[in-house]
JSON list of C-alpha atoms in Angstrom, two decimals:
[
{"chain": "Q", "resi": 1, "resn": "LYS", "atom": "CA", "xyz": [0.00, -0.37, 0.24]},
{"chain": "Q", "resi": 2, "resn": "GLN", "atom": "CA", "xyz": [1.39, 3.57, -1.31]},
{"chain": "Q", "resi": 3, "resn": "GLU", "atom": "CA", "xyz": [1.97, 6.02, 1.76]},
{"chain": "Q", "resi": 4, "resn": "VAL", "atom": "CA", "xyz": [3.20, 9.47, 1.27]},
{"chain": "Q", "resi": 5, "resn": "THR", "atom": "CA", "xyz": [4.85, 11.55, 3.84]},
{"chain": "Q", "resi": 6, "resn": "GLN", "atom": "CA", "xyz": [5.61, 15.54, 3.67]},
{"chain": "Q", "resi": 7, "resn": "ILE", "atom": "CA", "xyz": [8.27, 17.05, 5.57]},
{"chain": "Q", "resi": 8, "resn": "PRO", "atom": "CA", "xyz": [8.27, 19.37, 6.99]},
{"chain": "Q", "resi": 9, "resn": "ALA", "atom": "CA", "xyz": [4.67, 20.06, 8.22]},
{"chain": "Q", "resi": 10, "resn": "ALA", "atom": "CA", "xyz": [5.02, 23.53, 8.65]},
{"chain": "Q", "resi": 11, "resn": "LEU", "atom": "CA", "xyz": [7.64, 26.05, 7.01]},
{"chain": "Q", "resi": 12, "resn": "SER", "atom": "CA", "xyz": [7.80, 30.00, 7.36]},
{"chain": "Q", "resi": 13, "resn": "VAL", "atom": "CA", "xyz": [10.19, 31.93, 5.43]},
{"chain": "Q", "resi": 14, "resn": "PRO", "atom": "CA", "xyz": [10.84, 35.61, 4.66]},
{"chain": "Q", "resi": 15, "resn": "GLU", "atom": "CA", "xyz": [9.89, 36.99, 1.14]},
{"chain": "Q", "resi": 16, "resn": "GLY", "atom": "CA", "xyz": [12.16, 36.33, -1.47]},
{"chain": "Q", "resi": 17, "resn": "GLU", "atom": "CA", "xyz": [13.42, 33.06, -0.20]},
{"chain": "Q", "resi": 18, "resn": "ASN", "atom": "CA", "xyz": [14.08, 30.20, -2.41]},
{"chain": "Q", "resi": 19, "resn": "LEU", "atom": "CA", "xyz": [12.50, 26.94, -0.39]},
{"chain": "Q", "resi": 20, "resn": "VAL", "atom": "CA", "xyz": [12.44, 23.25, -0.88]},
{"chain": "Q", "resi": 21, "resn": "LEU", "atom": "CA", "xyz": [9.16, 21.25, -0.02]},
{"chain": "Q", "resi": 22, "resn": "ASN", "atom": "CA", "xyz": [9.81, 17.55, 0.54]},
{"chain": "Q", "resi": 23, "resn": "CYS", "atom": "CA", "xyz": [7.37, 14.40, -0.55]},
{"chain": "Q", "resi": 24, "resn": "SER", "atom": "CA", "xyz": [8.56, 10.81, -0.08]},
{"chain": "Q", "resi": 25, "resn": "PHE", "atom": "CA", "xyz": [6.60, 7.72, -0.75]},
{"chain": "Q", "resi": 26, "resn": "THR", "atom": "CA", "xyz": [7.02, 4.34, -0.15]},
{"chain": "Q", "resi": 27, "resn": "ASP", "atom": "CA", "xyz": [6.24, 2.26, -3.50]},
{"chain": "Q", "resi": 28, "resn": "SER", "atom": "CA", "xyz": [8.37, 3.42, -6.14]},
{"chain": "Q", "resi": 29, "resn": "ALA", "atom": "CA", "xyz": [6.45, 1.99, -8.71]},
{"chain": "Q", "resi": 30, "resn": "ILE", "atom": "CA", "xyz": [4.26, 4.90, -8.82]},
{"chain": "Q", "resi": 31, "resn": "TYR", "atom": "CA", "xyz": [2.05, 6.33, -12.31]},
{"chain": "Q", "resi": 32, "resn": "ASN", "atom": "CA", "xyz": [2.50, 9.79, -11.60]},
{"chain": "Q", "resi": 33, "resn": "LEU", "atom": "CA", "xyz": [3.18, 12.33, -8.86]},
{"chain": "Q", "resi": 34, "resn": "GLN", "atom": "CA", "xyz": [1.29, 15.66, -8.73]},
{"chain": "Q", "resi": 35, "resn": "TRP", "atom": "CA", "xyz": [1.78, 18.82, -6.63]},
{"chain": "Q", "resi": 36, "resn": "PHE", "atom": "CA", "xyz": [-0.96, 20.46, -5.35]},
{"chain": "Q", "resi": 37, "resn": "ARG", "atom": "CA", "xyz": [-1.95, 23.82, -3.56]},
{"chain": "Q", "resi": 38, "resn": "GLN", "atom": "CA", "xyz": [-4.59, 24.58, -0.79]},
{"chain": "Q", "resi": 39, "resn": "ASP", "atom": "CA", "xyz": [-6.07, 27.68, 0.41]},
{"chain": "Q", "resi": 40, "resn": "PRO", "atom": "CA", "xyz": [-7.78, 28.00, 4.01]},
{"chain": "Q", "resi": 41, "resn": "GLY", "atom": "CA", "xyz": [-11.27, 26.35, 3.04]},
{"chain": "Q", "resi": 42, "resn": "LYS", "atom": "CA", "xyz": [-10.92, 26.19, -0.42]},
{"chain": "Q", "resi": 43, "resn": "GLY", "atom": "CA", "xyz": [-10.43, 23.25, -2.72]},
{"chain": "Q", "resi": 44, "resn": "LEU", "atom": "CA", "xyz": [-7.29, 22.09, -4.37]},
{"chain": "Q", "resi": 45, "resn": "THR", "atom": "CA", "xyz": [-5.43, 23.23, -7.16]},
{"chain": "Q", "resi": 46, "resn": "SER", "atom": "CA", "xyz": [-3.17, 21.37, -9.65]},
{"chain": "Q", "resi": 47, "resn": "LEU", "atom": "CA", "xyz": [0.43, 23.04, -9.98]},
{"chain": "Q", "resi": 48, "resn": "LEU", "atom": "CA", "xyz": [2.34, 20.31, -11.78]},
{"chain": "Q", "resi": 49, "resn": "LEU", "atom": "CA", "xyz": [2.06, 16.29, -12.66]},
{"chain": "Q", "resi": 50, "resn": "ILE", "atom": "CA", "xyz": [5.42, 14.61, -13.06]},
{"chain": "Q", "resi": 51, "resn": "GLN", "atom": "CA", "xyz": [4.65, 10.87, -15.03]},
{"chain": "Q", "resi": 52, "resn": "SER", "atom": "CA", "xyz": [6.81, 8.30, -14.03]},
{"chain": "Q", "resi": 53, "resn": "SER", "atom": "CA", "xyz": [9.50, 8.57, -16.81]},
{"chain": "Q", "resi": 54, "resn": "GLN", "atom": "CA", "xyz": [9.83, 12.26, -16.04]},
{"chain": "Q", "resi": 55, "resn": "ARG", "atom": "CA", "xyz": [12.77, 13.86, -14.29]},
{"chain": "Q", "resi": 56, "resn": "GLU", "atom": "CA", "xyz": [11.15, 17.42, -13.80]},
{"chain": "Q", "resi": 57, "resn": "GLN", "atom": "CA", "xyz": [8.36, 19.64, -14.38]},
{"chain": "Q", "resi": 58, "resn": "THR", "atom": "CA", "xyz": [8.61, 23.41, -14.37]},
{"chain": "Q", "resi": 59, "resn": "SER", "atom": "CA", "xyz": [5.84, 25.93, -14.39]},
{"chain": "Q", "resi": 60, "resn": "GLY", "atom": "CA", "xyz": [7.02, 29.32, -13.89]},
{"chain": "Q", "resi": 61, "resn": "ARG", "atom": "CA", "xyz": [8.60, 29.61, -10.60]},
{"chain": "Q", "resi": 62, "resn": "LEU", "atom": "CA", "xyz": [7.78, 26.24, -9.37]},
{"chain": "Q", "resi": 63, "resn": "ASN", "atom": "CA", "xyz": [9.91, 23.31, -10.29]},
{"chain": "Q", "resi": 64, "resn": "ALA", "atom": "CA", "xyz": [9.31, 19.64, -9.30]},
{"chain": "Q", "resi": 65, "resn": "SER", "atom": "CA", "xyz": [11.69, 16.71, -9.38]},
{"chain": "Q", "resi": 66, "resn": "LEU", "atom": "CA", "xyz": [11.13, 12.90, -9.04]},
{"chain": "Q", "resi": 67, "resn": "ASP", "atom": "CA", "xyz": [13.35, 10.26, -8.04]},
{"chain": "Q", "resi": 68, "resn": "LYS", "atom": "CA", "xyz": [11.43, 6.80, -7.83]},
{"chain": "Q", "resi": 69, "resn": "SER", "atom": "CA", "xyz": [14.64, 5.05, -7.22]},
{"chain": "Q", "resi": 70, "resn": "SER", "atom": "CA", "xyz": [14.64, 6.90, -4.20]},
{"chain": "Q", "resi": 71, "resn": "GLY", "atom": "CA", "xyz": [10.96, 7.29, -3.39]},
{"chain": "Q", "resi": 72, "resn": "ARG", "atom": "CA", "xyz": [11.50, 11.27, -3.38]},
{"chain": "Q", "resi": 73, "resn": "SER", "atom": "CA", "xyz": [9.89, 14.08, -5.22]},
{"chain": "Q", "resi": 74, "resn": "THR", "atom": "CA", "xyz": [10.40, 17.68, -4.31]},
{"chain": "Q", "resi": 75, "resn": "LEU", "atom": "CA", "xyz": [8.67, 21.21, -4.94]},
{"chain": "Q", "resi": 76, "resn": "TYR", "atom": "CA", "xyz": [11.35, 23.83, -5.71]},
{"chain": "Q", "resi": 77, "resn": "ILE", "atom": "CA", "xyz": [10.00, 27.81, -5.04]},
{"chain": "Q", "resi": 78, "resn": "ALA", "atom": "CA", "xyz": [11.91, 30.60, -6.58]},
{"chain": "Q", "resi": 79, "resn": "ALA", "atom": "CA", "xyz": [11.84, 33.82, -5.36]},
{"chain": "Q", "resi": 80, "resn": "SER", "atom": "CA", "xyz": [9.03, 33.25, -2.71]},
{"chain": "Q", "resi": 81, "resn": "GLN", "atom": "CA", "xyz": [6.52, 35.56, -2.35]},
{"chain": "Q", "resi": 82, "resn": "PRO", "atom": "CA", "xyz": [3.46, 36.24, 0.32]},
{"chain": "Q", "resi": 83, "resn": "GLY", "atom": "CA", "xyz": [0.92, 35.04, -1.82]},
{"chain": "Q", "resi": 84, "resn": "ASP", "atom": "CA", "xyz": [2.68, 31.39, -2.28]},
{"chain": "Q", "resi": 85, "resn": "SER", "atom": "CA", "xyz": [1.25, 31.16, 1.65]},
{"chain": "Q", "resi": 86, "resn": "ALA", "atom": "CA", "xyz": [-1.01, 28.10, 1.34]},
{"chain": "Q", "resi": 87, "resn": "THR", "atom": "CA", "xyz": [-0.81, 24.21, 2.20]},
{"chain": "Q", "resi": 88, "resn": "TYR", "atom": "CA", "xyz": [1.14, 22.47, -0.53]},
{"chain": "Q", "resi": 89, "resn": "LEU", "atom": "CA", "xyz": [0.23, 18.67, -1.02]},
{"chain": "Q", "resi": 90, "resn": "CYS", "atom": "CA", "xyz": [1.72, 15.98, -2.87]},
{"chain": "Q", "resi": 91, "resn": "ALA", "atom": "CA", "xyz": [-0.08, 13.06, -4.02]},
{"chain": "Q", "resi": 92, "resn": "ALA", "atom": "CA", "xyz": [1.06, 9.69, -6.03]},
{"chain": "Q", "resi": 93, "resn": "THR", "atom": "CA", "xyz": [-0.77, 7.28, -8.06]},
{"chain": "Q", "resi": 94, "resn": "ASN", "atom": "CA", "xyz": [0.10, 3.45, -8.76]},
{"chain": "Q", "resi": 95, "resn": "SER", "atom": "CA", "xyz": [-1.76, 3.14, -12.28]},
{"chain": "Q", "resi": 96, "resn": "GLY", "atom": "CA", "xyz": [-4.12, 5.04, -14.97]},
{"chain": "Q", "resi": 97, "resn": "TYR", "atom": "CA", "xyz": [-7.02, 3.53, -13.07]},
{"chain": "Q", "resi": 98, "resn": "SER", "atom": "CA", "xyz": [-5.78, 4.01, -9.07]},
{"chain": "Q", "resi": 99, "resn": "THR", "atom": "CA", "xyz": [-6.41, 6.62, -6.97]},
{"chain": "Q", "resi": 100, "resn": "LEU", "atom": "CA", "xyz": [-4.60, 9.98, -5.70]},
{"chain": "Q", "resi": 101, "resn": "THR", "atom": "CA", "xyz": [-2.65, 8.83, -2.03]},
{"chain": "Q", "resi": 102, "resn": "PHE", "atom": "CA", "xyz": [-1.97, 11.94, -0.57]},
{"chain": "Q", "resi": 103, "resn": "GLY", "atom": "CA", "xyz": [0.13, 13.20, 2.17]},
{"chain": "Q", "resi": 104, "resn": "LYS", "atom": "CA", "xyz": [-0.72, 15.60, 4.90]},
{"chain": "Q", "resi": 105, "resn": "GLY", "atom": "CA", "xyz": [1.10, 18.69, 3.28]},
{"chain": "Q", "resi": 106, "resn": "THR", "atom": "CA", "xyz": [3.33, 21.21, 4.12]},
{"chain": "Q", "resi": 107, "resn": "MET", "atom": "CA", "xyz": [1.82, 24.72, 5.77]},
{"chain": "Q", "resi": 108, "resn": "LEU", "atom": "CA", "xyz": [3.81, 27.17, 4.34]},
{"chain": "Q", "resi": 109, "resn": "LEU", "atom": "CA", "xyz": [3.77, 30.82, 5.31]},
{"chain": "Q", "resi": 110, "resn": "VAL", "atom": "CA", "xyz": [5.83, 33.58, 3.25]},
{"chain": "Q", "resi": 111, "resn": "SER", "atom": "CA", "xyz": [5.97, 37.26, 5.54]},
{"chain": "Q", "resi": 112, "resn": "PRO", "atom": "CA", "xyz": [6.55, 40.26, 3.74]},
{"chain": "M", "resi": 1, "resn": "GLY", "atom": "CA", "xyz": [-10.32, 23.90, -19.13]},
{"chain": "M", "resi": 2, "resn": "ALA", "atom": "CA", "xyz": [-10.61, 21.07, -16.62]},
{"chain": "M", "resi": 3, "resn": "VAL", "atom": "CA", "xyz": [-13.13, 23.44, -14.50]},
{"chain": "M", "resi": 4, "resn": "VAL", "atom": "CA", "xyz": [-14.52, 21.06, -11.58]},
{"chain": "M", "resi": 5, "resn": "SER", "atom": "CA", "xyz": [-17.75, 23.39, -9.68]},
{"chain": "M", "resi": 6, "resn": "GLN", "atom": "CA", "xyz": [-19.39, 21.86, -6.40]},
{"chain": "M", "resi": 7, "resn": "HIS", "atom": "CA", "xyz": [-23.02, 23.66, -5.11]},
{"chain": "M", "resi": 8, "resn": "PRO", "atom": "CA", "xyz": [-23.28, 24.90, -2.20]},
{"chain": "M", "resi": 9, "resn": "SER", "atom": "CA", "xyz": [-19.64, 26.24, -0.89]},
{"chain": "M", "resi": 10, "resn": "ARG", "atom": "CA", "xyz": [-21.25, 25.85, 2.12]},
{"chain": "M", "resi": 11, "resn": "VAL", "atom": "CA", "xyz": [-24.00, 24.45, 4.21]},
{"chain": "M", "resi": 12, "resn": "ILE", "atom": "CA", "xyz": [-25.37, 24.39, 7.58]},
{"chain": "M", "resi": 13, "resn": "CYS", "atom": "CA", "xyz": [-28.52, 22.19, 8.76]},
{"chain": "M", "resi": 14, "resn": "LYS", "atom": "CA", "xyz": [-30.38, 20.37, 11.96]},
{"chain": "M", "resi": 15, "resn": "SER", "atom": "CA", "xyz": [-28.96, 17.34, 12.86]},
{"chain": "M", "resi": 16, "resn": "GLY", "atom": "CA", "xyz": [-30.94, 14.55, 11.30]},
{"chain": "M", "resi": 17, "resn": "THR", "atom": "CA", "xyz": [-31.52, 16.20, 7.72]},
{"chain": "M", "resi": 18, "resn": "SER", "atom": "CA", "xyz": [-30.53, 15.29, 4.59]},
{"chain": "M", "resi": 19, "resn": "VAL", "atom": "CA", "xyz": [-28.01, 17.10, 2.51]},
{"chain": "M", "resi": 20, "resn": "LYS", "atom": "CA", "xyz": [-27.13, 17.17, -1.16]},
{"chain": "M", "resi": 21, "resn": "ILE", "atom": "CA", "xyz": [-23.63, 18.43, -2.52]},
{"chain": "M", "resi": 22, "resn": "GLU", "atom": "CA", "xyz": [-23.71, 18.29, -6.64]},
{"chain": "M", "resi": 23, "resn": "CYS", "atom": "CA", "xyz": [-20.14, 18.08, -8.15]},
{"chain": "M", "resi": 24, "resn": "ARG", "atom": "CA", "xyz": [-19.86, 19.35, -11.82]},
{"chain": "M", "resi": 25, "resn": "SER", "atom": "CA", "xyz": [-17.42, 18.89, -14.89]},
{"chain": "M", "resi": 26, "resn": "LEU", "atom": "CA", "xyz": [-17.76, 22.52, -16.52]},
{"chain": "M", "resi": 27, "resn": "ASP", "atom": "CA", "xyz": [-15.64, 21.95, -19.90]},
{"chain": "M", "resi": 28, "resn": "PHE", "atom": "CA", "xyz": [-15.07, 18.28, -19.87]},
{"chain": "M", "resi": 29, "resn": "GLN", "atom": "CA", "xyz": [-16.95, 14.80, -19.56]},
{"chain": "M", "resi": 30, "resn": "ALA", "atom": "CA", "xyz": [-16.21, 12.75, -16.53]},
{"chain": "M", "resi": 31, "resn": "THR", "atom": "CA", "xyz": [-16.31, 9.36, -16.86]},
{"chain": "M", "resi": 32, "resn": "THR", "atom": "CA", "xyz": [-14.87, 9.43, -12.84]},
{"chain": "M", "resi": 33, "resn": "MET", "atom": "CA", "xyz": [-15.78, 11.06, -10.11]},
{"chain": "M", "resi": 34, "resn": "PHE", "atom": "CA", "xyz": [-14.16, 11.00, -7.00]},
{"chain": "M", "resi": 35, "resn": "TRP", "atom": "CA", "xyz": [-15.47, 12.02, -3.44]},
{"chain": "M", "resi": 36, "resn": "TYR", "atom": "CA", "xyz": [-13.16, 13.18, -0.67]},
{"chain": "M", "resi": 37, "resn": "ARG", "atom": "CA", "xyz": [-13.43, 14.35, 2.86]},
{"chain": "M", "resi": 38, "resn": "GLN", "atom": "CA", "xyz": [-10.93, 16.73, 4.58]},
{"chain": "M", "resi": 39, "resn": "PHE", "atom": "CA", "xyz": [-10.96, 17.48, 8.34]},
{"chain": "M", "resi": 40, "resn": "PRO", "atom": "CA", "xyz": [-9.14, 20.56, 10.24]},
{"chain": "M", "resi": 41, "resn": "LYS", "atom": "CA", "xyz": [-5.21, 20.47, 9.51]},
{"chain": "M", "resi": 42, "resn": "GLN", "atom": "CA", "xyz": [-5.52, 17.30, 8.22]},
{"chain": "M", "resi": 43, "resn": "SER", "atom": "CA", "xyz": [-5.25, 15.40, 4.07]},
{"chain": "M", "resi": 44, "resn": "LEU", "atom": "CA", "xyz": [-7.78, 14.68, 2.17]},
{"chain": "M", "resi": 45, "resn": "MET", "atom": "CA", "xyz": [-9.21, 11.41, 2.86]},
{"chain": "M", "resi": 46, "resn": "LEU", "atom": "CA", "xyz": [-10.72, 9.11, -0.52]},
{"chain": "M", "resi": 47, "resn": "MET", "atom": "CA", "xyz": [-14.35, 8.26, 0.64]},
{"chain": "M", "resi": 48, "resn": "ALA", "atom": "CA", "xyz": [-15.57, 6.74, -2.76]},
{"chain": "M", "resi": 49, "resn": "THR", "atom": "CA", "xyz": [-15.06, 6.80, -6.31]},
{"chain": "M", "resi": 50, "resn": "SER", "atom": "CA", "xyz": [-17.92, 6.80, -8.88]},
{"chain": "M", "resi": 51, "resn": "ASN", "atom": "CA", "xyz": [-18.04, 5.77, -12.66]},
{"chain": "M", "resi": 52, "resn": "GLU", "atom": "CA", "xyz": [-20.93, 7.25, -14.56]},
{"chain": "M", "resi": 53, "resn": "GLY", "atom": "CA", "xyz": [-23.84, 5.05, -14.87]},
{"chain": "M", "resi": 54, "resn": "SER", "atom": "CA", "xyz": [-22.53, 2.08, -12.09]},
{"chain": "M", "resi": 55, "resn": "LYS", "atom": "CA", "xyz": [-22.42, 2.18, -8.33]},
{"chain": "M", "resi": 56, "resn": "ALA", "atom": "CA", "xyz": [-20.01, 4.03, -6.73]},
{"chain": "M", "resi": 57, "resn": "THR", "atom": "CA", "xyz": [-16.71, 1.84, -4.68]},
{"chain": "M", "resi": 58, "resn": "TYR", "atom": "CA", "xyz": [-16.76, 3.20, -0.94]},
{"chain": "M", "resi": 59, "resn": "GLU", "atom": "CA", "xyz": [-13.32, 3.06, 0.68]},
{"chain": "M", "resi": 60, "resn": "GLN", "atom": "CA", "xyz": [-13.11, 0.84, 3.93]},
{"chain": "M", "resi": 61, "resn": "GLY", "atom": "CA", "xyz": [-14.98, 2.60, 6.67]},
{"chain": "M", "resi": 62, "resn": "VAL", "atom": "CA", "xyz": [-17.34, 4.59, 4.38]},
{"chain": "M", "resi": 63, "resn": "GLU", "atom": "CA", "xyz": [-21.22, 3.65, 5.11]},
{"chain": "M", "resi": 64, "resn": "LYS", "atom": "CA", "xyz": [-22.39, 3.45, 1.79]},
{"chain": "M", "resi": 65, "resn": "ASP", "atom": "CA", "xyz": [-25.99, 4.37, 3.49]},
{"chain": "M", "resi": 66, "resn": "LYS", "atom": "CA", "xyz": [-24.96, 7.29, 5.06]},
{"chain": "M", "resi": 67, "resn": "PHE", "atom": "CA", "xyz": [-23.29, 8.55, 1.94]},
{"chain": "M", "resi": 68, "resn": "LEU", "atom": "CA", "xyz": [-25.02, 8.22, -1.18]},
{"chain": "M", "resi": 69, "resn": "ILE", "atom": "CA", "xyz": [-23.40, 8.69, -4.41]},
{"chain": "M", "resi": 70, "resn": "ASN", "atom": "CA", "xyz": [-24.82, 9.02, -7.66]},
{"chain": "M", "resi": 71, "resn": "HIS", "atom": "CA", "xyz": [-23.14, 9.77, -11.02]},
{"chain": "M", "resi": 72, "resn": "ALA", "atom": "CA", "xyz": [-25.76, 9.82, -13.37]},
{"chain": "M", "resi": 73, "resn": "SER", "atom": "CA", "xyz": [-24.35, 11.85, -16.12]},
{"chain": "M", "resi": 74, "resn": "LEU", "atom": "CA", "xyz": [-20.99, 12.63, -17.35]},
{"chain": "M", "resi": 75, "resn": "THR", "atom": "CA", "xyz": [-21.01, 15.95, -16.15]},
{"chain": "M", "resi": 76, "resn": "LEU", "atom": "CA", "xyz": [-22.50, 15.10, -12.47]},
{"chain": "M", "resi": 77, "resn": "SER", "atom": "CA", "xyz": [-21.71, 13.82, -9.66]},
{"chain": "M", "resi": 78, "resn": "THR", "atom": "CA", "xyz": [-24.14, 14.10, -6.22]},
{"chain": "M", "resi": 79, "resn": "LEU", "atom": "CA", "xyz": [-22.93, 13.34, -2.56]},
{"chain": "M", "resi": 80, "resn": "THR", "atom": "CA", "xyz": [-25.73, 12.94, -0.29]},
{"chain": "M", "resi": 81, "resn": "VAL", "atom": "CA", "xyz": [-25.09, 12.87, 3.46]},
{"chain": "M", "resi": 82, "resn": "THR", "atom": "CA", "xyz": [-28.17, 11.16, 5.32]},
{"chain": "M", "resi": 83, "resn": "SER", "atom": "CA", "xyz": [-29.36, 11.87, 8.41]},
{"chain": "M", "resi": 84, "resn": "ALA", "atom": "CA", "xyz": [-26.59, 14.39, 9.46]},
{"chain": "M", "resi": 85, "resn": "HIS", "atom": "CA", "xyz": [-25.21, 14.27, 12.77]},
{"chain": "M", "resi": 86, "resn": "PRO", "atom": "CA", "xyz": [-22.63, 16.76, 14.10]},
{"chain": "M", "resi": 87, "resn": "GLU", "atom": "CA", "xyz": [-19.55, 14.60, 13.62]},
{"chain": "M", "resi": 88, "resn": "ASP", "atom": "CA", "xyz": [-20.47, 14.56, 9.88]},
{"chain": "M", "resi": 89, "resn": "SER", "atom": "CA", "xyz": [-19.46, 18.11, 10.12]},
{"chain": "M", "resi": 90, "resn": "SER", "atom": "CA", "xyz": [-16.19, 18.46, 7.35]},
{"chain": "M", "resi": 91, "resn": "PHE", "atom": "CA", "xyz": [-15.23, 19.94, 4.17]},
{"chain": "M", "resi": 92, "resn": "TYR", "atom": "CA", "xyz": [-16.40, 17.62, 1.13]},
{"chain": "M", "resi": 93, "resn": "ILE", "atom": "CA", "xyz": [-14.33, 17.87, -2.04]},
{"chain": "M", "resi": 94, "resn": "CYS", "atom": "CA", "xyz": [-14.98, 16.49, -5.21]},
{"chain": "M", "resi": 95, "resn": "SER", "atom": "CA", "xyz": [-12.54, 15.60, -8.37]},
{"chain": "M", "resi": 96, "resn": "ALA", "atom": "CA", "xyz": [-13.08, 14.58, -11.91]},
{"chain": "M", "resi": 97, "resn": "ARG", "atom": "CA", "xyz": [-11.02, 12.40, -14.31]},
{"chain": "M", "resi": 98, "resn": "ARG", "atom": "CA", "xyz": [-11.59, 12.56, -17.77]},
{"chain": "M", "resi": 99, "resn": "GLY", "atom": "CA", "xyz": [-12.09, 8.90, -18.90]},
{"chain": "M", "resi": 100, "resn": "MET", "atom": "CA", "xyz": [-11.45, 5.71, -16.66]},
{"chain": "M", "resi": 101, "resn": "LEU", "atom": "CA", "xyz": [-8.03, 5.61, -17.85]},
{"chain": "M", "resi": 102, "resn": "SER", "atom": "CA", "xyz": [-6.88, 8.97, -18.95]},
{"chain": "M", "resi": 103, "resn": "SER", "atom": "CA", "xyz": [-3.48, 9.50, -20.47]},
{"chain": "M", "resi": 104, "resn": "TYR", "atom": "CA", "xyz": [-2.09, 11.12, -17.22]},
{"chain": "M", "resi": 105, "resn": "ASN", "atom": "CA", "xyz": [-4.61, 9.86, -14.42]},
{"chain": "M", "resi": 106, "resn": "GLU", "atom": "CA", "xyz": [-5.22, 13.87, -13.81]},
{"chain": "M", "resi": 107, "resn": "GLN", "atom": "CA", "xyz": [-7.56, 14.66, -11.20]},
{"chain": "M", "resi": 108, "resn": "PHE", "atom": "CA", "xyz": [-9.31, 17.93, -11.29]},
{"chain": "M", "resi": 109, "resn": "PHE", "atom": "CA", "xyz": [-10.56, 18.85, -8.04]},
{"chain": "M", "resi": 110, "resn": "GLY", "atom": "CA", "xyz": [-13.64, 21.39, -7.07]},
{"chain": "M", "resi": 111, "resn": "PRO", "atom": "CA", "xyz": [-13.63, 23.95, -4.71]},
{"chain": "M", "resi": 112, "resn": "GLY", "atom": "CA", "xyz": [-15.21, 22.17, -1.52]},
{"chain": "M", "resi": 113, "resn": "THR", "atom": "CA", "xyz": [-18.37, 21.83, 0.16]},
{"chain": "M", "resi": 114, "resn": "ARG", "atom": "CA", "xyz": [-18.14, 23.31, 4.07]},
{"chain": "M", "resi": 115, "resn": "LEU", "atom": "CA", "xyz": [-20.89, 21.32, 5.85]},
{"chain": "M", "resi": 116, "resn": "THR", "atom": "CA", "xyz": [-21.86, 21.86, 9.73]},
{"chain": "M", "resi": 117, "resn": "VAL", "atom": "CA", "xyz": [-24.46, 19.93, 11.25]},
{"chain": "M", "resi": 118, "resn": "LEU", "atom": "CA", "xyz": [-25.98, 21.88, 14.20]}
]
């Protein structure tokens, strides 16, 4: 059974810092891995999806990497802004038919 | 594209009443929809998977008679919380996927519904 862990649970940084959020998974036979953002009381916004055959994906200031052999994914946020404050969730799926397994998230606070 | 809506966004009801939550895929056909529940400061817990035209598959521990799911069309799934009690108060989120097997298995999430049972 796939298990997803996110470290740290919470992170506070000053504006402008580059930061890395970590996600680890127990079953390396993943189909893909997604990173989401959730604002308080809101639904999930998909940020990046990495297929199992890919090593990384980039969107603007965000870069997500995937290392299946070590069971890890990282989300890199460059030049953080207060608007980046949110909870970031990673989720893995093990096949095209399977459901998402979520981590508990990292709550990010970027202070001005 | 790939927008999912939920209605209502917030509902407050008395204990014992039933509440229906709608999930719609606005610009694509969703053969498969998922319902999640999220408690404060917790991650999403999958409740059930529904495929259009067939019965929903519930996760272990989720009462199917308590949480009725209907996926009657390719753009609409409903979750009915029957005889709601205060412990059912939670944030309910749906997601939708194009086809039973999409090339990316990417899910698109709705904005969530906050249910408060008094």
